[in-house]
Amino acid sequence: MSSPSPPSHDSQVSSPFIRALLAGGIAGTAVDMSLYPIDTLKTRLQSAGGFSASGSFRGIYAGVGSALVGSAPGAALFFVTYEGVKMGFAQRREGNGASSVKTGGWSEPLGHMLAASAGEIASCAVRVPTEVVKQRAQATQQPGSMAVLRHILAQRGSIGLGGVWGELYRGWGITVFREVPFTVIQFPLWEVMKGRRSKSTGRQGVSAAESGLFGSLAGAVAAAATTPLDVLKTRMMLAKEKQAAVPLFMSILRESGPNAFFAGIVPRILWISAGGAIFLGSYQLAYNTMTGIT
């Protein structure tokens, strides 16, 4: 009598890059849509015009259209790059005789840091224009995402195509400068906690709930450490005229004092802590589903 055939796993995806692409897109959309009101309040708290002048609690979903358009491709681009670079470092360690699951030493955390940094730089190609449009709508500079975009594009006659491109990518440098330190803190912490949990339980990988918890803890630490960079980035994107980072930093310090660089720190920590749980929890859920890990 023949043995029963194994169950079919139609939901499994063989390519690690396709898994990262799909899981990243799902995770990015889930986190941005669920926590958008908190992000709006944080932007208004950091605005040079002040919380009340920027809209207070009114219209907390202003600019949600641009976030919806940019969430999935930005997160997908991040995770495809992150997993690809991480895989390359793992293969290099194996080629040098090191185990692909080795956790001792600095080789693995360094690989995670570099992979996360590369992922963020790639992701910013999508994220920065989205952020510019979204934050200007959140600060009620225009009535909505499309109005902000039309306003930027309408300047082509006066500032040229290059100027319009510069407006859409205003704050790109400071965004990268903020996001790279953030991911260098968050993702190695997340990977270490996942690795230790997997090792202690003897299971392959971790559950979505565990990944979400670790992502929340790592995100809270990274959010607190990078709040000053976030304030500087927000001020640059909201400024009516383009400003360089260093002169703007000195202007804020001179006019408002060092406390201004921690404006919005509480909603930022709450938002990113909750966001880390949703983002990395939903990513793990989708990834586990596509690999058959239960």
Short mmCIF file of C-alpha atoms in Angstrom, two decimals:
data_model
loop_
_atom_site.label_atom_id
_atom_site.label_comp_id
_atom_site.label_asym_id
_atom_site.label_seq_id
_atom_site.Cartn_x
_atom_site.Cartn_y
_atom_site.Cartn_z
CA MET A 1 0.00 0.00 0.00
CA SER A 2 1.46 3.33 -1.01
CA SER A 3 2.11 5.97 1.61
CA PRO A 4 -0.04 9.10 1.56
CA SER A 5 1.37 11.99 -0.45
CA PRO A 6 2.52 15.07 1.46
CA PRO A 7 0.10 17.97 1.67
CA SER A 8 0.27 20.61 -1.02
CA HIS A 9 1.69 24.00 -0.04
CA ASP A 10 0.24 26.24 -2.70
CA SER A 11 0.97 29.34 -0.63
CA GLN A 12 4.72 28.69 -0.56
CA VAL A 13 6.96 30.87 -2.71
CA SER A 14 10.36 29.44 -3.64
CA SER A 15 12.20 32.66 -4.54
CA PRO A 16 13.51 34.52 -1.46
CA PHE A 17 13.40 37.79 -3.41
CA ILE A 18 9.73 37.37 -4.33
CA ARG A 19 8.99 36.50 -0.70
CA ALA A 20 10.75 39.65 0.47
CA LEU A 21 9.01 41.74 -2.21
CA LEU A 22 5.50 40.56 -1.32
CA ALA A 23 5.98 40.41 2.45
CA GLY A 24 7.60 43.85 2.45
CA GLY A 25 4.78 45.39 0.44
CA ILE A 26 2.17 43.92 2.79
CA ALA A 27 4.09 45.08 5.88
CA GLY A 28 4.62 48.62 4.60
CA THR A 29 0.96 49.13 3.74
CA ALA A 30 -0.22 47.63 7.03
CA VAL A 31 1.94 49.85 9.24
CA ASP A 32 1.48 53.13 7.37
CA MET A 33 -2.30 52.86 7.13
CA SER A 34 -2.85 51.73 10.73
CA LEU A 35 -0.67 54.39 12.38
CA TYR A 36 -1.18 57.33 10.05
CA PRO A 37 -2.99 59.60 12.58
CA ILE A 38 -0.07 59.38 15.03
CA ASP A 39 2.36 60.24 12.23
CA THR A 40 0.26 63.31 11.39
CA LEU A 41 0.31 64.53 15.01
CA LYS A 42 4.09 64.02 15.18
CA THR A 43 4.61 66.04 11.99
CA ARG A 44 2.49 68.90 13.31
CA LEU A 45 4.32 68.93 16.64
CA GLN A 46 7.65 69.25 14.80
CA SER A 47 6.44 71.92 12.37
CA ALA A 48 8.07 75.35 12.70
CA GLY A 49 4.59 76.90 12.68
CA GLY A 50 3.55 74.96 15.75
CA PHE A 51 0.92 72.31 16.44
CA SER A 52 -2.17 74.53 16.37
CA ALA A 53 -1.20 76.50 13.27
CA SER A 54 -0.46 73.25 11.42
CA GLY A 55 -3.94 71.87 11.97
CA SER A 56 -4.03 70.58 15.56
CA PHE A 57 -6.27 67.50 15.67
CA ARG A 58 -8.19 68.44 12.53
CA GLY A 59 -7.90 66.33 9.38
CA ILE A 60 -5.49 63.76 10.80
CA TYR A 61 -5.75 61.71 7.59
CA ALA A 62 -4.57 64.62 5.42
CA GLY A 63 -2.03 63.34 2.90
CA VAL A 64 -2.98 59.68 3.33
CA GLY A 65 -3.20 59.23 -0.45
CA SER A 66 0.54 59.75 -0.96
CA ALA A 67 1.32 57.36 1.90
CA LEU A 68 -0.95 54.72 0.38
CA VAL A 69 0.78 55.02 -3.00
CA GLY A 70 4.32 54.91 -1.59
CA SER A 71 4.02 52.41 1.28
CA ALA A 72 4.11 49.10 -0.57
CA PRO A 73 6.84 49.87 -3.16
CA GLY A 74 9.06 51.60 -0.59
CA ALA A 75 8.90 48.74 1.93
CA ALA A 76 9.19 46.11 -0.80
CA LEU A 77 12.32 47.78 -2.18
CA PHE A 78 13.79 47.92 1.32
CA PHE A 79 13.28 44.22 2.08
CA VAL A 80 14.40 42.98 -1.34
CA THR A 81 17.66 44.90 -0.88
CA TYR A 82 17.99 43.96 2.81
CA GLU A 83 17.45 40.23 2.28
CA GLY A 84 19.68 40.21 -0.80
CA VAL A 85 22.63 41.89 0.92
CA LYS A 86 22.12 39.81 4.07
CA MET A 87 22.09 36.63 1.99
CA GLY A 88 25.28 37.71 0.23
CA PHE A 89 27.07 38.19 3.56
CA ALA A 90 25.78 34.81 4.81
CA GLN A 91 27.13 33.07 1.69
CA ARG A 92 30.45 34.82 2.12
CA ARG A 93 30.70 33.60 5.72
CA GLU A 94 29.91 30.06 4.58
CA GLY A 95 32.59 30.34 1.93
CA ASN A 96 35.06 31.28 4.66
CA GLY A 97 34.13 28.20 6.63
CA ALA A 98 31.75 29.93 9.05
CA SER A 99 28.31 28.54 9.76
CA SER A 100 25.41 30.48 8.23
CA VAL A 101 23.72 30.48 11.63
CA LYS A 102 26.73 31.61 13.60
CA THR A 103 25.81 34.33 16.10
CA GLY A 104 29.12 34.92 17.84
CA GLY A 105 31.47 37.73 16.90
CA TRP A 106 30.75 40.77 14.80
CA SER A 107 30.48 39.32 11.29
CA GLU A 108 26.75 38.63 11.41
CA PRO A 109 25.63 41.88 13.13
CA LEU A 110 27.86 43.86 10.77
CA GLY A 111 26.18 42.15 7.83
CA HIS A 112 22.77 43.09 9.22
CA MET A 113 23.88 46.71 9.67
CA LEU A 114 25.18 47.01 6.12
CA ALA A 115 22.14 45.22 4.68
CA ALA A 116 19.74 47.52 6.55
CA SER A 117 21.69 50.60 5.45
CA ALA A 118 21.61 49.53 1.81
CA GLY A 119 17.90 48.78 2.09
CA GLU A 120 17.14 52.22 3.49
CA ILE A 121 19.12 54.04 0.82
CA ALA A 122 17.26 52.10 -1.89
CA SER A 123 13.90 52.65 -0.19
CA CYS A 124 14.43 56.42 0.03
CA ALA A 125 14.12 56.63 -3.76
CA VAL A 126 10.40 56.06 -3.21
CA ARG A 127 10.00 57.25 0.37
CA VAL A 128 11.35 60.81 0.10
CA PRO A 129 8.93 62.16 -2.56
CA THR A 130 6.11 60.43 -0.69
CA GLU A 131 7.21 62.03 2.58
CA VAL A 132 7.50 65.51 1.05
CA VAL A 133 3.95 65.38 -0.32
CA LYS A 134 2.53 63.66 2.76
CA GLN A 135 4.08 66.00 5.34
CA ARG A 136 3.08 69.17 3.52
CA ALA A 137 -0.49 67.88 3.41
CA GLN A 138 -0.29 66.90 7.08
CA ALA A 139 0.89 70.39 8.00
CA THR A 140 -2.06 71.79 6.00
CA GLN A 141 0.14 73.74 3.59
CA GLN A 142 -2.26 72.47 0.90
CA PRO A 143 -5.69 70.77 1.25
CA GLY A 144 -4.48 67.31 0.24
CA SER A 145 -1.84 65.12 -1.43
CA MET A 146 -2.89 65.91 -5.00
CA ALA A 147 -2.98 69.63 -4.24
CA VAL A 148 0.56 69.46 -2.84
CA LEU A 149 1.80 67.52 -5.87
CA ARG A 150 0.13 69.91 -8.32
CA HIS A 151 1.63 72.87 -6.48
CA ILE A 152 5.13 71.39 -6.78
CA LEU A 153 4.70 70.48 -10.46
CA ALA A 154 3.26 73.94 -11.24
CA GLN A 155 6.63 75.47 -10.31
CA ARG A 156 8.25 73.93 -13.41
CA GLY A 157 7.91 77.19 -15.34
CA SER A 158 9.83 79.19 -12.73
CA ILE A 159 12.38 76.68 -11.38
CA GLY A 160 12.64 74.20 -14.25
CA LEU A 161 12.39 70.42 -14.28
CA GLY A 162 15.53 70.11 -12.17
CA GLY A 163 14.04 72.42 -9.57
CA VAL A 164 10.85 70.36 -9.42
CA TRP A 165 12.95 67.22 -8.99
CA GLY A 166 14.83 68.95 -6.19
CA GLU A 167 11.56 69.90 -4.48
CA LEU A 168 10.28 66.31 -4.61
CA TYR A 169 13.57 65.05 -3.19
CA ARG A 170 14.03 67.85 -0.68
CA GLY A 171 15.49 66.40 2.51
CA TRP A 172 16.80 63.26 0.78
CA GLY A 173 20.23 63.62 2.38
CA ILE A 174 18.95 64.18 5.91
CA THR A 175 16.37 61.39 5.48
CA VAL A 176 19.13 58.94 4.60
CA PHE A 177 21.23 60.40 7.41
CA ARG A 178 18.34 59.71 9.81
CA GLU A 179 17.25 56.33 8.48
CA VAL A 180 20.66 54.70 8.27
CA PRO A 181 21.45 55.18 12.00
CA PHE A 182 17.88 54.10 12.79
CA THR A 183 18.15 50.83 10.90
CA VAL A 184 21.70 50.21 12.14
CA ILE A 185 20.18 50.19 15.63
CA GLN A 186 16.82 48.51 14.96
CA PHE A 187 17.55 45.65 12.59
CA PRO A 188 20.60 44.11 14.30
CA LEU A 189 18.66 44.23 17.61
CA TRP A 190 15.67 42.60 15.93
CA GLU A 191 17.82 39.91 14.30
CA VAL A 192 19.68 39.16 17.56
CA MET A 193 16.44 38.79 19.52
CA LYS A 194 14.98 36.55 16.82
CA GLY A 195 18.13 34.42 16.71
CA ARG A 196 18.23 33.95 20.47
CA ARG A 197 14.53 33.08 20.61
CA SER A 198 14.87 30.56 17.80
CA LYS A 199 17.89 29.00 19.49
CA SER A 200 16.16 28.76 22.89
CA THR A 201 13.02 27.13 21.47
CA GLY A 202 14.76 24.91 18.93
CA ARG A 203 12.32 26.07 16.24
CA GLN A 204 13.12 27.21 12.74
CA GLY A 205 12.53 30.95 12.83
CA VAL A 206 10.09 32.79 15.08
CA SER A 207 6.36 33.43 15.06
CA ALA A 208 4.78 36.63 13.81
CA ALA A 209 3.88 37.65 17.39
CA GLU A 210 7.46 37.15 18.57
CA SER A 211 8.84 39.06 15.60
CA GLY A 212 6.39 41.88 16.28
CA LEU A 213 7.41 42.09 19.95
CA PHE A 214 11.11 42.18 19.08
CA GLY A 215 10.47 44.76 16.36
CA SER A 216 8.59 46.95 18.82
CA LEU A 217 11.39 46.91 21.40
CA ALA A 218 14.11 47.52 18.82
CA GLY A 219 12.09 50.29 17.18
CA ALA A 220 11.52 52.14 20.46
CA VAL A 221 15.25 52.25 21.17
CA ALA A 222 16.08 53.40 17.64
CA ALA A 223 13.28 56.01 17.62
CA ALA A 224 14.46 57.72 20.80
CA ALA A 225 18.06 57.85 19.59
CA THR A 226 17.24 59.39 16.21
CA THR A 227 14.52 61.92 17.14
CA PRO A 228 16.83 64.98 16.65
CA LEU A 229 17.54 63.85 13.08
CA ASP A 230 13.82 63.36 12.51
CA VAL A 231 13.07 66.92 13.68
CA LEU A 232 15.73 68.32 11.34
CA LYS A 233 14.36 66.28 8.43
CA THR A 234 10.79 67.46 9.08
CA ARG A 235 11.82 71.14 9.25
CA MET A 236 13.74 70.80 5.97
CA MET A 237 10.78 69.23 4.16
CA LEU A 238 8.27 71.80 5.48
CA ALA A 239 10.42 74.89 4.83
CA LYS A 240 9.04 77.22 2.13
CA GLU A 241 12.53 77.49 0.62
CA LYS A 242 15.23 74.86 0.38
CA GLN A 243 17.71 75.01 3.27
CA ALA A 244 20.97 73.20 3.99
CA ALA A 245 21.07 70.92 7.01
CA VAL A 246 23.86 72.59 9.00
CA PRO A 247 22.57 76.21 8.80
CA LEU A 248 19.06 74.98 9.63
CA PHE A 249 20.39 73.00 12.59
CA MET A 250 22.17 76.09 13.94
CA SER A 251 19.08 78.24 13.36
CA ILE A 252 16.85 75.86 15.34
CA LEU A 253 19.42 75.61 18.12
CA ARG A 254 19.78 79.40 18.32
CA GLU A 255 16.08 80.26 18.15
CA SER A 256 14.46 77.37 20.06
CA GLY A 257 17.22 75.71 22.05
CA PRO A 258 18.22 72.04 22.24
CA ASN A 259 14.79 70.94 23.50
CA ALA A 260 13.37 71.66 20.03
CA PHE A 261 15.25 68.62 18.70
CA PHE A 262 13.17 66.37 20.93
CA ALA A 263 9.80 67.78 19.86
CA GLY A 264 7.39 64.95 19.21
CA ILE A 265 9.62 62.33 20.85
CA VAL A 266 6.75 60.69 22.76
CA PRO A 267 4.43 60.19 19.75
CA ARG A 268 7.48 59.19 17.67
CA ILE A 269 8.44 56.45 20.16
CA LEU A 270 4.82 55.30 20.50
CA TRP A 271 4.32 55.39 16.74
CA ILE A 272 7.52 53.56 15.86
CA SER A 273 7.21 51.07 18.72
CA ALA A 274 3.70 50.16 17.59
CA GLY A 275 4.83 50.42 13.99
CA GLY A 276 7.73 48.05 14.62
CA ALA A 277 5.30 45.49 16.00
CA ILE A 278 2.94 45.81 13.03
CA PHE A 279 5.65 46.18 10.37
CA LEU A 280 7.93 43.34 11.42
CA GLY A 281 5.09 41.21 12.77
CA SER A 282 3.12 41.37 9.52
CA TYR A 283 6.32 40.90 7.52
CA GLN A 284 7.11 37.75 9.49
CA LEU A 285 3.53 36.50 9.15
CA ALA A 286 3.59 36.90 5.37
CA TYR A 287 7.13 35.52 5.11
CA ASN A 288 6.30 32.47 7.26
CA THR A 289 3.16 31.82 5.24
CA MET A 290 5.13 31.84 2.00
CA THR A 291 7.85 29.52 3.41
CA GLY A 292 5.52 27.10 5.20
CA ILE A 293 6.92 27.94 8.67
CA THR A 294 4.27 27.59 11.36
#
